[in-house]
């Protein structure tokens, strides 16, 4: 009955907009974190309550607000609560992409909203920036999220911009490398069951052209000597084989 009550609150908010941003996000957090306890809730969250579209809309509005304040020279004027809600929405993408097994046509919009959030935060809000990169990495791990969704939603643009950035912070390069490694593994392992061979080849060609246009191969090669150091700093394991990060057409 408690969970049913939260469903009713969200549905009512979608019609009347009667919740504060923090309360709205908190209600979704409770529901999304049910995935690992109750897989039957997935249909309700994704298709009945339209979490994907709702999250995309919230992220776009937050990104627009942050961008407007930066243009006016009000970087310091972004309220702490607004940034808190922004971070919480992006953090919620982790369990969602990890557990979600239902594809939704709104996925492109959600990826696109994460890309917009990245553009709004990449210069002045590095914590938000990192959350965006982590979110697209998680999305690339999930076979439910089609690679076409990642490409059309702008996930590759986010990863390519950030991986070419000069930085001493090893968190973001690690997540970016994981993103490209996940995409490459999905192509090589032929894990996307919904795509026939011709569609797979066409998608690989599009991704390859995108990476080639941005000078991706040279960038990845330049990271070779840093792979082990990045691994040490993140306590995870990246492949030390450069070819594992390349999409072979």
PDB file of C-alpha atoms in Angstrom:
ATOM      1  CA  UNK A   1       0.000   0.000   0.000  1.00  0.00           C
ATOM      2  CA  UNK A   2       2.940   2.312   0.719  1.00  0.00           C
ATOM      3  CA  UNK A   3       4.385   1.797  -2.770  1.00  0.00           C
ATOM      4  CA  UNK A   4       0.933   2.123  -4.328  1.00  0.00           C
ATOM      5  CA  UNK A   5       0.593   5.448  -2.533  1.00  0.00           C
ATOM      6  CA  UNK A   6       3.813   6.708  -4.133  1.00  0.00           C
ATOM      7  CA  UNK A   7       2.519   5.673  -7.556  1.00  0.00           C
ATOM      8  CA  UNK A   8      -0.645   7.706  -6.953  1.00  0.00           C
ATOM      9  CA  UNK A   9       1.407  10.718  -5.827  1.00  0.00           C
ATOM     10  CA  UNK A  10       3.545  10.621  -8.987  1.00  0.00           C
ATOM     11  CA  UNK A  11       0.493  10.267 -11.232  1.00  0.00           C
ATOM     12  CA  UNK A  12      -1.183  13.173  -9.461  1.00  0.00           C
ATOM     13  CA  UNK A  13       1.965  15.290  -9.795  1.00  0.00           C
ATOM     14  CA  UNK A  14       2.144  14.558 -13.524  1.00  0.00           C
ATOM     15  CA  UNK A  15      -1.320  16.134 -13.853  1.00  0.00           C
ATOM     16  CA  UNK A  16      -1.094  18.969 -11.321  1.00  0.00           C
ATOM     17  CA  UNK A  17       2.655  19.620 -10.676  1.00  0.00           C
ATOM     18  CA  UNK A  18       2.100  19.851  -6.925  1.00  0.00           C
ATOM     19  CA  UNK A  19       5.462  18.491  -5.698  1.00  0.00           C
ATOM     20  CA  UNK A  20       8.719  20.307  -5.110  1.00  0.00           C
ATOM     21  CA  UNK A  21      11.602  19.139  -7.391  1.00  0.00           C
ATOM     22  CA  UNK A  22      13.296  17.387  -4.454  1.00  0.00           C
ATOM     23  CA  UNK A  23      10.116  15.596  -3.369  1.00  0.00           C
ATOM     24  CA  UNK A  24       9.384  14.531  -6.955  1.00  0.00           C
ATOM     25  CA  UNK A  25      12.872  13.103  -7.409  1.00  0.00           C
ATOM     26  CA  UNK A  26      12.725  11.359  -4.012  1.00  0.00           C
ATOM     27  CA  UNK A  27       9.499   9.566  -4.961  1.00  0.00           C
ATOM     28  CA  UNK A  28      11.104   8.242  -8.134  1.00  0.00           C
ATOM     29  CA  UNK A  29      14.200   7.196  -6.194  1.00  0.00           C
ATOM     30  CA  UNK A  30      12.124   4.925  -3.965  1.00  0.00           C
ATOM     31  CA  UNK A  31      10.456   3.281  -6.958  1.00  0.00           C
ATOM     32  CA  UNK A  32      13.566   2.821  -9.109  1.00  0.00           C
ATOM     33  CA  UNK A  33      15.479   1.264  -6.233  1.00  0.00           C
ATOM     34  CA  UNK A  34      12.784  -1.424  -6.124  1.00  0.00           C
ATOM     35  CA  UNK A  35      14.184  -2.959  -9.313  1.00  0.00           C
ATOM     36  CA  UNK A  36      16.580  -5.250  -7.480  1.00  0.00           C
ATOM     37  CA  UNK A  37      13.833  -6.392  -5.096  1.00  0.00           C
ATOM     38  CA  UNK A  38      10.853  -6.608  -7.445  1.00  0.00           C
ATOM     39  CA  UNK A  39      11.342  -7.046 -11.176  1.00  0.00           C
ATOM     40  CA  UNK A  40       7.563  -6.901 -11.690  1.00  0.00           C
ATOM     41  CA  UNK A  41       7.706  -3.190 -10.841  1.00  0.00           C
ATOM     42  CA  UNK A  42       9.689  -2.525 -14.030  1.00  0.00           C
ATOM     43  CA  UNK A  43       6.669  -2.614 -16.331  1.00  0.00           C
ATOM     44  CA  UNK A  44       4.854  -0.156 -14.109  1.00  0.00           C
ATOM     45  CA  UNK A  45       7.794   2.248 -13.734  1.00  0.00           C
ATOM     46  CA  UNK A  46       8.823   2.260 -17.390  1.00  0.00           C
ATOM     47  CA  UNK A  47       5.533   1.924 -19.264  1.00  0.00           C
ATOM     48  CA  UNK A  48       2.780   3.048 -16.879  1.00  0.00           C
ATOM     49  CA  UNK A  49       4.510   5.907 -15.042  1.00  0.00           C
ATOM     50  CA  UNK A  50       6.862   6.775 -17.953  1.00  0.00           C
ATOM     51  CA  UNK A  51      10.019   7.205 -15.895  1.00  0.00           C
ATOM     52  CA  UNK A  52      12.206   7.592 -18.991  1.00  0.00           C
ATOM     53  CA  UNK A  53      10.280  10.561 -20.342  1.00  0.00           C
ATOM     54  CA  UNK A  54       9.844  12.082 -16.894  1.00  0.00           C
ATOM     55  CA  UNK A  55      13.558  11.919 -16.097  1.00  0.00           C
ATOM     56  CA  UNK A  56      14.455  13.331 -19.513  1.00  0.00           C
ATOM     57  CA  UNK A  57      12.136  16.302 -18.987  1.00  0.00           C
ATOM     58  CA  UNK A  58      13.520  17.030 -15.513  1.00  0.00           C
ATOM     59  CA  UNK A  59      17.141  16.873 -16.669  1.00  0.00           C
ATOM     60  CA  UNK A  60      16.455  19.156 -19.633  1.00  0.00           C
ATOM     61  CA  UNK A  61      14.800  21.746 -17.402  1.00  0.00           C
ATOM     62  CA  UNK A  62      17.674  21.657 -14.916  1.00  0.00           C
ATOM     63  CA  UNK A  63      20.248  21.924 -17.710  1.00  0.00           C
ATOM     64  CA  UNK A  64      18.395  24.895 -19.199  1.00  0.00           C
ATOM     65  CA  UNK A  65      18.297  26.631 -15.826  1.00  0.00           C
ATOM     66  CA  UNK A  66      22.030  26.144 -15.226  1.00  0.00           C
ATOM     67  CA  UNK A  67      22.881  27.322 -18.772  1.00  0.00           C
ATOM     68  CA  UNK A  68      20.787  30.488 -18.411  1.00  0.00           C
ATOM     69  CA  UNK A  69      22.445  31.447 -15.138  1.00  0.00           C
ATOM     70  CA  UNK A  70      25.906  30.868 -16.588  1.00  0.00           C
ATOM     71  CA  UNK A  71      25.160  33.092 -19.599  1.00  0.00           C
ATOM     72  CA  UNK A  72      24.119  35.856 -17.234  1.00  0.00           C
ATOM     73  CA  UNK A  73      27.347  35.451 -15.280  1.00  0.00           C
ATOM     74  CA  UNK A  74      25.497  33.990 -12.309  1.00  0.00           C
ATOM     75  CA  UNK A  75      27.473  30.786 -11.878  1.00  0.00           C
ATOM     76  CA  UNK A  76      27.539  31.326  -8.143  1.00  0.00           C
ATOM     77  CA  UNK A  77      23.821  32.004  -8.149  1.00  0.00           C
ATOM     78  CA  UNK A  78      22.778  28.428  -8.844  1.00  0.00           C
ATOM     79  CA  UNK A  79      21.007  27.381  -5.718  1.00  0.00           C
ATOM     80  CA  UNK A  80      22.474  24.541  -3.730  1.00  0.00           C
ATOM     81  CA  UNK A  81      19.146  22.692  -3.728  1.00  0.00           C
ATOM     82  CA  UNK A  82      18.924  22.911  -7.530  1.00  0.00           C
ATOM     83  CA  UNK A  83      22.362  21.338  -7.927  1.00  0.00           C
ATOM     84  CA  UNK A  84      21.446  18.711  -5.338  1.00  0.00           C
ATOM     85  CA  UNK A  85      18.357  17.699  -7.315  1.00  0.00           C
ATOM     86  CA  UNK A  86      20.445  17.670 -10.528  1.00  0.00           C
ATOM     87  CA  UNK A  87      23.019  15.327  -8.996  1.00  0.00           C
ATOM     88  CA  UNK A  88      20.306  13.076  -7.553  1.00  0.00           C
ATOM     89  CA  UNK A  89      18.603  12.651 -10.938  1.00  0.00           C
ATOM     90  CA  UNK A  90      21.895  11.772 -12.616  1.00  0.00           C
ATOM     91  CA  UNK A  91      22.830   9.414  -9.785  1.00  0.00           C
ATOM     92  CA  UNK A  92      19.482   7.669 -10.208  1.00  0.00           C
ATOM     93  CA  UNK A  93      20.481   6.737 -13.744  1.00  0.00           C
ATOM     94  CA  UNK A  94      22.972   4.206 -12.325  1.00  0.00           C
ATOM     95  CA  UNK A  95      20.475   1.703 -10.838  1.00  0.00           C
ATOM     96  CA  UNK A  96      17.994   2.389 -13.623  1.00  0.00           C
ATOM     97  CA  UNK A  97      20.388   1.521 -16.447  1.00  0.00           C
ATOM     98  CA  UNK A  98      21.846  -1.359 -14.412  1.00  0.00           C
ATOM     99  CA  UNK A  99      18.525  -3.146 -13.821  1.00  0.00           C
ATOM    100  CA  UNK A 100      16.190  -1.985 -16.612  1.00  0.00           C
ATOM    101  CA  UNK A 101      15.396  -4.706 -19.159  1.00  0.00           C
ATOM    102  CA  UNK A 102      12.510  -3.028 -20.991  1.00  0.00           C
ATOM    103  CA  UNK A 103      13.329  -0.936 -24.046  1.00  0.00           C
ATOM    104  CA  UNK A 104      11.349   2.287 -24.350  1.00  0.00           C
ATOM    105  CA  UNK A 105      11.132   4.541 -27.412  1.00  0.00           C
ATOM    106  CA  UNK A 106      11.888   7.507 -25.130  1.00  0.00           C
ATOM    107  CA  UNK A 107      15.440   6.248 -24.468  1.00  0.00           C
ATOM    108  CA  UNK A 108      16.909   8.521 -27.161  1.00  0.00           C
ATOM    109  CA  UNK A 109      15.369  11.499 -25.382  1.00  0.00           C
ATOM    110  CA  UNK A 110      16.796  10.407 -22.045  1.00  0.00           C
ATOM    111  CA  UNK A 111      20.292   9.989 -23.487  1.00  0.00           C
ATOM    112  CA  UNK A 112      19.860  13.366 -25.174  1.00  0.00           C
ATOM    113  CA  UNK A 113      18.912  15.026 -21.888  1.00  0.00           C
ATOM    114  CA  UNK A 114      22.042  13.587 -20.250  1.00  0.00           C
ATOM    115  CA  UNK A 115      24.069  15.020 -23.147  1.00  0.00           C
ATOM    116  CA  UNK A 116      22.440  18.427 -22.590  1.00  0.00           C
ATOM    117  CA  UNK A 117      23.213  18.201 -18.877  1.00  0.00           C
ATOM    118  CA  UNK A 118      26.846  17.507 -19.769  1.00  0.00           C
ATOM    119  CA  UNK A 119      27.061  20.561 -22.034  1.00  0.00           C
ATOM    120  CA  UNK A 120      25.602  22.753 -19.291  1.00  0.00           C
ATOM    121  CA  UNK A 121      28.010  21.500 -16.618  1.00  0.00           C
ATOM    122  CA  UNK A 122      31.269  20.562 -18.371  1.00  0.00           C
ATOM    123  CA  UNK A 123      33.068  23.852 -17.712  1.00  0.00           C
ATOM    124  CA  UNK A 124      31.889  24.870 -14.247  1.00  0.00           C
ATOM    125  CA  UNK A 125      30.277  21.892 -12.508  1.00  0.00           C
ATOM    126  CA  UNK A 126      32.655  18.977 -12.753  1.00  0.00           C
ATOM    127  CA  UNK A 127      30.692  16.776 -10.337  1.00  0.00           C
ATOM    128  CA  UNK A 128      27.653  17.034 -12.591  1.00  0.00           C
ATOM    129  CA  UNK A 129      29.893  16.391 -15.575  1.00  0.00           C
ATOM    130  CA  UNK A 130      31.238  13.216 -13.993  1.00  0.00           C
ATOM    131  CA  UNK A 131      27.711  12.002 -13.219  1.00  0.00           C
ATOM    132  CA  UNK A 132      26.742  12.474 -16.867  1.00  0.00           C
ATOM    133  CA  UNK A 133      29.719  10.455 -18.073  1.00  0.00           C
ATOM    134  CA  UNK A 134      29.031   7.715 -15.542  1.00  0.00           C
ATOM    135  CA  UNK A 135      25.404   7.589 -16.711  1.00  0.00           C
ATOM    136  CA  UNK A 136      26.279   7.072 -20.388  1.00  0.00           C
ATOM    137  CA  UNK A 137      28.806   4.403 -19.388  1.00  0.00           C
ATOM    138  CA  UNK A 138      26.059   2.556 -17.516  1.00  0.00           C
ATOM    139  CA  UNK A 139      23.729   2.948 -20.503  1.00  0.00           C
ATOM    140  CA  UNK A 140      26.360   1.436 -22.829  1.00  0.00           C
ATOM    141  CA  UNK A 141      26.598  -1.598 -20.535  1.00  0.00           C
ATOM    142  CA  UNK A 142      22.864  -2.259 -20.784  1.00  0.00           C
ATOM    143  CA  UNK A 143      21.857  -4.289 -23.840  1.00  0.00           C
ATOM    144  CA  UNK A 144      18.352  -2.858 -23.490  1.00  0.00           C
ATOM    145  CA  UNK A 145      19.682   0.549 -24.523  1.00  0.00           C
ATOM    146  CA  UNK A 146      20.378   0.200 -28.226  1.00  0.00           C
ATOM    147  CA  UNK A 147      23.616   1.570 -29.619  1.00  0.00           C
ATOM    148  CA  UNK A 148      21.497   3.564 -32.051  1.00  0.00           C
ATOM    149  CA  UNK A 149      19.949   5.279 -29.001  1.00  0.00           C
ATOM    150  CA  UNK A 150      23.420   6.172 -27.758  1.00  0.00           C
ATOM    151  CA  UNK A 151      24.483   7.524 -31.147  1.00  0.00           C
ATOM    152  CA  UNK A 152      21.340   9.555 -31.871  1.00  0.00           C
ATOM    153  CA  UNK A 153      21.087  10.763 -28.279  1.00  0.00           C
ATOM    154  CA  UNK A 154      24.573  12.269 -28.316  1.00  0.00           C
ATOM    155  CA  UNK A 155      26.339   9.893 -25.911  1.00  0.00           C
ATOM    156  CA  UNK A 156      29.297   9.546 -28.290  1.00  0.00           C
ATOM    157  CA  UNK A 157      29.611  13.327 -28.504  1.00  0.00           C
ATOM    158  CA  UNK A 158      29.819  13.529 -24.704  1.00  0.00           C
ATOM    159  CA  UNK A 159      32.434  10.795 -24.481  1.00  0.00           C
ATOM    160  CA  UNK A 160      34.535  12.188 -27.328  1.00  0.00           C
ATOM    161  CA  UNK A 161      34.570  15.713 -25.909  1.00  0.00           C
ATOM    162  CA  UNK A 162      35.539  14.572 -22.441  1.00  0.00           C
ATOM    163  CA  UNK A 163      38.156  12.000 -23.415  1.00  0.00           C
ATOM    164  CA  UNK A 164      40.083  14.680 -25.313  1.00  0.00           C
ATOM    165  CA  UNK A 165      40.051  17.032 -22.354  1.00  0.00           C
ATOM    166  CA  UNK A 166      43.339  17.737 -20.564  1.00  0.00           C
ATOM    167  CA  UNK A 167      42.805  16.736 -16.943  1.00  0.00           C
ATOM    168  CA  UNK A 168      44.617  15.314 -13.925  1.00  0.00           C
ATOM    169  CA  UNK A 169      41.414  13.719 -12.634  1.00  0.00           C
ATOM    170  CA  UNK A 170      41.450  10.026 -13.535  1.00  0.00           C
ATOM    171  CA  UNK A 171      37.750   9.413 -12.833  1.00  0.00           C
ATOM    172  CA  UNK A 172      36.352  10.788 -16.074  1.00  0.00           C
ATOM    173  CA  UNK A 173      38.936   9.217 -18.434  1.00  0.00           C
ATOM    174  CA  UNK A 174      38.244   5.884 -16.743  1.00  0.00           C
ATOM    175  CA  UNK A 175      34.471   6.133 -17.253  1.00  0.00           C
ATOM    176  CA  UNK A 176      34.985   7.280 -20.864  1.00  0.00           C
ATOM    177  CA  UNK A 177      37.279   4.372 -21.612  1.00  0.00           C
ATOM    178  CA  UNK A 178      34.719   2.025 -20.086  1.00  0.00           C
ATOM    179  CA  UNK A 179      32.035   3.530 -22.324  1.00  0.00           C
ATOM    180  CA  UNK A 180      34.032   2.858 -25.491  1.00  0.00           C
ATOM    181  CA  UNK A 181      35.111  -0.558 -24.244  1.00  0.00           C
ATOM    182  CA  UNK A 182      31.468  -1.536 -23.622  1.00  0.00           C
ATOM    183  CA  UNK A 183      30.407  -0.387 -27.097  1.00  0.00           C
ATOM    184  CA  UNK A 184      33.276  -2.241 -28.749  1.00  0.00           C
ATOM    185  CA  UNK A 185      32.518  -5.418 -26.787  1.00  0.00           C
ATOM    186  CA  UNK A 186      28.862  -5.292 -27.772  1.00  0.00           C
ATOM    187  CA  UNK A 187      29.798  -5.082 -31.440  1.00  0.00           C
ATOM    188  CA  UNK A 188      32.456  -7.787 -31.249  1.00  0.00           C
ATOM    189  CA  UNK A 189      30.342 -10.096 -29.114  1.00  0.00           C
ATOM    190  CA  UNK A 190      27.245  -9.630 -31.264  1.00  0.00           C
ATOM    191  CA  UNK A 191      25.205  -9.182 -28.099  1.00  0.00           C
ATOM    192  CA  UNK A 192      22.434  -7.044 -29.556  1.00  0.00           C
ATOM    193  CA  UNK A 193      19.910  -9.714 -30.434  1.00  0.00           C
ATOM    194  CA  UNK A 194      17.446  -7.267 -31.992  1.00  0.00           C
ATOM    195  CA  UNK A 195      19.773  -6.364 -34.855  1.00  0.00           C
ATOM    196  CA  UNK A 196      20.377  -8.534 -37.908  1.00  0.00           C
ATOM    197  CA  UNK A 197      23.806  -8.671 -39.506  1.00  0.00           C
ATOM    198  CA  UNK A 198      23.135  -5.965 -42.092  1.00  0.00           C
ATOM    199  CA  UNK A 199      21.794  -3.554 -39.490  1.00  0.00           C
ATOM    200  CA  UNK A 200      24.764  -4.345 -37.266  1.00  0.00           C
ATOM    201  CA  UNK A 201      27.227  -3.562 -40.046  1.00  0.00           C
ATOM    202  CA  UNK A 202      25.447  -0.312 -40.838  1.00  0.00           C
ATOM    203  CA  UNK A 203      25.506   0.758 -37.189  1.00  0.00           C
ATOM    204  CA  UNK A 204      29.192  -0.125 -36.865  1.00  0.00           C
ATOM    205  CA  UNK A 205      29.903   1.932 -39.983  1.00  0.00           C
ATOM    206  CA  UNK A 206      28.104   4.965 -38.533  1.00  0.00           C
ATOM    207  CA  UNK A 207      29.948   4.652 -35.221  1.00  0.00           C
ATOM    208  CA  UNK A 208      33.285   4.145 -36.978  1.00  0.00           C
ATOM    209  CA  UNK A 209      32.753   7.247 -39.129  1.00  0.00           C
ATOM    210  CA  UNK A 210      31.860   9.265 -36.046  1.00  0.00           C
ATOM    211  CA  UNK A 211      34.995   8.142 -34.216  1.00  0.00           C
ATOM    212  CA  UNK A 212      37.218   8.630 -37.250  1.00  0.00           C
ATOM    213  CA  UNK A 213      35.881  12.154 -37.757  1.00  0.00           C
ATOM    214  CA  UNK A 214      36.840  13.077 -34.186  1.00  0.00           C
ATOM    215  CA  UNK A 215      40.340  11.549 -34.333  1.00  0.00           C
ATOM    216  CA  UNK A 216      39.343   8.940 -31.768  1.00  0.00           C
ATOM    217  CA  UNK A 217      41.947   6.291 -32.651  1.00  0.00           C
ATOM    218  CA  UNK A 218      44.868   8.662 -32.051  1.00  0.00           C
ATOM    219  CA  UNK A 219      43.319   9.733 -28.749  1.00  0.00           C
ATOM    220  CA  UNK A 220      42.942   6.152 -27.560  1.00  0.00           C
ATOM    221  CA  UNK A 221      46.500   5.338 -28.582  1.00  0.00           C
ATOM    222  CA  UNK A 222      47.727   8.310 -26.566  1.00  0.00           C
ATOM    223  CA  UNK A 223      46.120   6.788 -23.460  1.00  0.00           C
ATOM    224  CA  UNK A 224      48.020   3.515 -23.784  1.00  0.00           C
ATOM    225  CA  UNK A 225      50.790   4.394 -21.334  1.00  0.00           C
ATOM    226  CA  UNK A 226      48.192   5.638 -18.817  1.00  0.00           C
ATOM    227  CA  UNK A 227      45.876   2.595 -18.784  1.00  0.00           C
ATOM    228  CA  UNK A 228      47.619   0.952 -15.843  1.00  0.00           C
ATOM    229  CA  UNK A 229      47.843   4.222 -13.887  1.00  0.00           C
ATOM    230  CA  UNK A 230      44.140   4.924 -14.467  1.00  0.00           C
ATOM    231  CA  UNK A 231      43.339   1.409 -13.282  1.00  0.00           C
ATOM    232  CA  UNK A 232      45.327   1.929 -10.087  1.00  0.00           C
ATOM    233  CA  UNK A 233      43.554   5.197  -9.321  1.00  0.00           C
ATOM    234  CA  UNK A 234      40.099   3.719  -9.861  1.00  0.00           C
ATOM    235  CA  UNK A 235      40.620   0.271  -8.340  1.00  0.00           C
ATOM    236  CA  UNK A 236      39.076  -1.357 -11.421  1.00  0.00           C
ATOM    237  CA  UNK A 237      40.348  -3.180 -14.444  1.00  0.00           C
ATOM    238  CA  UNK A 238      40.610  -1.708 -17.933  1.00  0.00           C
ATOM    239  CA  UNK A 239      41.881  -3.675 -20.890  1.00  0.00           C
ATOM    240  CA  UNK A 240      45.509  -2.900 -21.687  1.00  0.00           C
ATOM    241  CA  UNK A 241      44.936  -3.860 -25.332  1.00  0.00           C
ATOM    242  CA  UNK A 242      44.312  -0.734 -27.420  1.00  0.00           C
ATOM    243  CA  UNK A 243      42.450  -2.725 -30.111  1.00  0.00           C
ATOM    244  CA  UNK A 244      39.743  -3.610 -27.565  1.00  0.00           C
ATOM    245  CA  UNK A 245      38.602   0.016 -27.643  1.00  0.00           C
ATOM    246  CA  UNK A 246      38.262   0.158 -31.435  1.00  0.00           C
ATOM    247  CA  UNK A 247      35.176  -0.680 -33.461  1.00  0.00           C
ATOM    248  CA  UNK A 248      36.234  -2.839 -36.389  1.00  0.00           C
ATOM    249  CA  UNK A 249      33.934  -2.556 -39.393  1.00  0.00           C
TER     250      UNK A 249
END
